[in-house]
Structures are given as structure tokens and as C-alpha cells.
Short mmCIF file of C-alpha atoms in Angstrom, two decimals:
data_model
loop_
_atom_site.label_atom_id
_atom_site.label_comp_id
_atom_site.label_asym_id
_atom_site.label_seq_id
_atom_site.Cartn_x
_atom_site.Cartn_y
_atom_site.Cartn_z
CA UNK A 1 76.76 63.87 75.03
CA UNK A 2 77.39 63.45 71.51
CA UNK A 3 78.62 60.03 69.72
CA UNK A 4 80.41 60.17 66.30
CA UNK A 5 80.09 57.96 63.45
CA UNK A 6 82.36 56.62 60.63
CA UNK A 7 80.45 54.78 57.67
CA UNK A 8 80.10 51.22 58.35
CA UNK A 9 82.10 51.43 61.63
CA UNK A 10 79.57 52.71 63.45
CA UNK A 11 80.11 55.25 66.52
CA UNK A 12 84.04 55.54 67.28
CA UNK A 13 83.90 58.03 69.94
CA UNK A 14 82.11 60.88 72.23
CA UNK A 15 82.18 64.42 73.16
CA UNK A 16 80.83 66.29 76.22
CA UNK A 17 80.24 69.23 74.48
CA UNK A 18 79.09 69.92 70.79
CA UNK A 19 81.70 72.32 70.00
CA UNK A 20 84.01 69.26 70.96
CA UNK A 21 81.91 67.06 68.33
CA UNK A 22 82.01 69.52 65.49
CA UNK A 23 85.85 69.44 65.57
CA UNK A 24 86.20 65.67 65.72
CA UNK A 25 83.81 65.43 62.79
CA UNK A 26 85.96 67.90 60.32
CA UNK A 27 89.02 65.88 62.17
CA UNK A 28 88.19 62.63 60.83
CA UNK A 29 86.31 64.23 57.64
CA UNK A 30 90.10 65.19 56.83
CA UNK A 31 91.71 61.67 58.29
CA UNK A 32 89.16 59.87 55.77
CA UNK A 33 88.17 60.84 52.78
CA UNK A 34 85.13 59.59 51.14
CA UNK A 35 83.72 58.25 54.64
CA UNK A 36 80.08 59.44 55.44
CA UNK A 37 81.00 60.94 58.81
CA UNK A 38 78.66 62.39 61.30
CA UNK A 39 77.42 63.05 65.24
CA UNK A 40 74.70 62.98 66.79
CA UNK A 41 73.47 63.66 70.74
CA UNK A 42 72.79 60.55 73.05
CA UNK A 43 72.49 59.93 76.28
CA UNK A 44 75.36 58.52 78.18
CA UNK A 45 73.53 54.74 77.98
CA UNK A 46 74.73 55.18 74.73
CA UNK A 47 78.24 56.25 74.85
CA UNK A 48 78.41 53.10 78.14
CA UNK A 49 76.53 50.44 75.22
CA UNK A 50 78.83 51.60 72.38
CA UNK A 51 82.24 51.47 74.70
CA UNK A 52 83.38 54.46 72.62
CA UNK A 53 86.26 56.53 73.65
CA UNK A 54 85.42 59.85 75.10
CA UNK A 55 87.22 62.57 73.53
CA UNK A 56 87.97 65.60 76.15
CA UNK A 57 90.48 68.22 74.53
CA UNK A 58 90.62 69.82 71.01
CA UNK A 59 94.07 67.46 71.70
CA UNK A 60 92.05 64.77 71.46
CA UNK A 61 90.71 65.67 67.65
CA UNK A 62 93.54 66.37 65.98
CA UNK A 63 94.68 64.19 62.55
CA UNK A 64 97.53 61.72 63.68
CA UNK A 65 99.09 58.76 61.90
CA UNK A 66 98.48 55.26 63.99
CA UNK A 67 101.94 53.11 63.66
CA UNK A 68 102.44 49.56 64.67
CA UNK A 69 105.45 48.06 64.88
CA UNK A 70 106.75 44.30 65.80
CA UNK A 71 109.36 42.82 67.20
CA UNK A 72 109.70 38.84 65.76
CA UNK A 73 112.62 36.48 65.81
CA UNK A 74 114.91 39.73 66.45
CA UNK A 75 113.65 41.32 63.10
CA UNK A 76 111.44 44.75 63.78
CA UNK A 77 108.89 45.45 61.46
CA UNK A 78 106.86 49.06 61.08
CA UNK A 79 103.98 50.02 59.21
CA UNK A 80 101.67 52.94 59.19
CA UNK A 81 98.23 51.51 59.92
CA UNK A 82 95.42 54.49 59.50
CA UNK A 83 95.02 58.30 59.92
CA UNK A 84 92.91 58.85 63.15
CA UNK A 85 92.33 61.11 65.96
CA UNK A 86 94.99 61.66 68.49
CA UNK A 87 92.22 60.70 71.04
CA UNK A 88 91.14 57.44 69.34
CA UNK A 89 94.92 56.46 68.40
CA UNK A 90 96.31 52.79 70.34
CA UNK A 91 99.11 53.75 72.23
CA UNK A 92 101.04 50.69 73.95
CA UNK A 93 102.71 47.52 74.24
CA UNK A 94 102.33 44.01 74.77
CA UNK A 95 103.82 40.69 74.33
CA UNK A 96 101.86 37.71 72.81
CA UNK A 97 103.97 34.23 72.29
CA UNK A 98 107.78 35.50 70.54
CA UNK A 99 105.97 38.10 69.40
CA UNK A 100 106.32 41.92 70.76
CA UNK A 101 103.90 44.60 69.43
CA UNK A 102 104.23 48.46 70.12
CA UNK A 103 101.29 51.07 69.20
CA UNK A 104 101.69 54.62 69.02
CA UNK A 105 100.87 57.97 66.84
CA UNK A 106 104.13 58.36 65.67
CA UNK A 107 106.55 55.44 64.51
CA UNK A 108 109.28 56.24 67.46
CA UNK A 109 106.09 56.37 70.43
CA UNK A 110 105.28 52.95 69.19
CA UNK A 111 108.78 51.75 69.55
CA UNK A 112 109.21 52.98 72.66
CA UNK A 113 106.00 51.21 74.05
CA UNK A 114 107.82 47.80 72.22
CA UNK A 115 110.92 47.97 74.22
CA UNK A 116 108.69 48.64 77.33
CA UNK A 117 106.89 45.51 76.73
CA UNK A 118 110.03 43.89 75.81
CA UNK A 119 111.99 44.51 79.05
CA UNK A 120 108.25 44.22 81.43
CA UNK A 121 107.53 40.95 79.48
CA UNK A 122 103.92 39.23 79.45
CA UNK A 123 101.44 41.12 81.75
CA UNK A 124 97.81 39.87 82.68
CA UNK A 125 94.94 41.72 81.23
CA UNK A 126 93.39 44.82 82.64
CA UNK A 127 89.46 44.94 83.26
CA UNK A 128 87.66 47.53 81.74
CA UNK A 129 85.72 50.62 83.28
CA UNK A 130 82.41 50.03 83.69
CA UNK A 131 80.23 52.76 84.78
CA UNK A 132 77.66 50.58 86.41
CA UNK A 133 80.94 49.75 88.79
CA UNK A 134 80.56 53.58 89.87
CA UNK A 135 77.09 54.10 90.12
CA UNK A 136 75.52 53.71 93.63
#
């Protein structure tokens, strides 16, 4: 596997396959300018330690804008957050006090994931992956 880094951020995702890694690397080379950016292989202890997003498609690297929008006391609010890779963007909703917040890569995805959480209301959290859940 291969883990890619951002500056300070340390490692924001993975690749299966080097080819995969290369792309991602121009990708977010592109997405942010002036950011040391760069990849290196691990092994998949790694990628489980870092809880980095694994990146499967040339889909996944492309340059996307990441929008939030919010929905407070009836007023909705929309800002474009970061460039980023499709792969890496937050996409989805949730509801948190009078508050309603939508993610998505474009500004109408992330509305539509605020009216979803709108109409579904408060939901309980989701537990993570874990690989060690898998492994027998």
C-alpha cells in the first residue's frame, strides 16, 4: 500500500496500487498549492493506525470543491470549505441541537444531504470499521 501526505497534516489517505498514488499526489499538488505533498509505501498496519481513507478509482483523485452548508433558525448558510480529492471529500448530513449541517463536493450534494437530515432528524452514531473486527 501506499499512504499520502499533506505538510503538517500528516497522511490523508491510501492507494493499493502506486499508479493510484502518483495520481492522488499531482491531484492534491493541484488542490494545494505550496503544500509539501508526497507518498510513500507502508504496510497496511499503517494505513489501519493512520485511519486514512483508501482511495480505489482514478474517481477517487480527482480535484473537487468540499461545501458545507447549515441550516439555523430557518436561515441556510453555504460556504466553500477546501479543494480536495473526490475520494477524501465529507459527503452527508446530520443534525446537532437546532442546528442541521449538510456536506458534499458540490454546493447542491450538500444541500441535498441537509434536507435528508432534516426530514430523518437526529440519528445515533455509527461505529467505525476496524480491521482487527475482520481478522480471524
Amino acid at each position: 500500500m501506499h499512504l499520502i501526505y499533506v505538510d503538517s497534516e500528516g497522511p490523508v489517505a491510501a492507494t493499493y496500487t502506486e499508479q493510484l498514488a502518483e495520481r492522488a499526489v499531482l491531484s492534491l499538488r493541484a488542490a494545494k498549492p505550496g503544500k509539501r505533498i508526497w507518498r510513500r509505501q507502508a504496510p497496511v498496519e499503517d494505513v489501519e493506525r493512520y485511519k486514512v481513507e483508501v482511495l480505489l478509482t482514478p474517481a477517487d483523485t480527482r480535484v473537487c470543491d468540499q461545501w458545507e452548508v447549515r441550516l439555523k433558525d430557518g436561515k441556510l448558510e453555504a460556504r466553500q470549505r477546501e479543494q480536495t480529492l473526490a475520494g477524501l471529500a465529507m459527503r452527508g448530513g446530520h443534525v446537532t441541537g437546532e442546528i442541521v449541517w449538510g456536506f458534499g463536493r458540490h454546493r447542491g450534494e450538500a444541500e441535498q444531504f441537509l434536507w435528508k437530515a432534516k426530514k430523518e432528524g437526529p440519528q445515533e452514531p455509527t461505529i467505525p470499521f476496524r480491521l482487527e473486527d475482520l481478522v480471524i
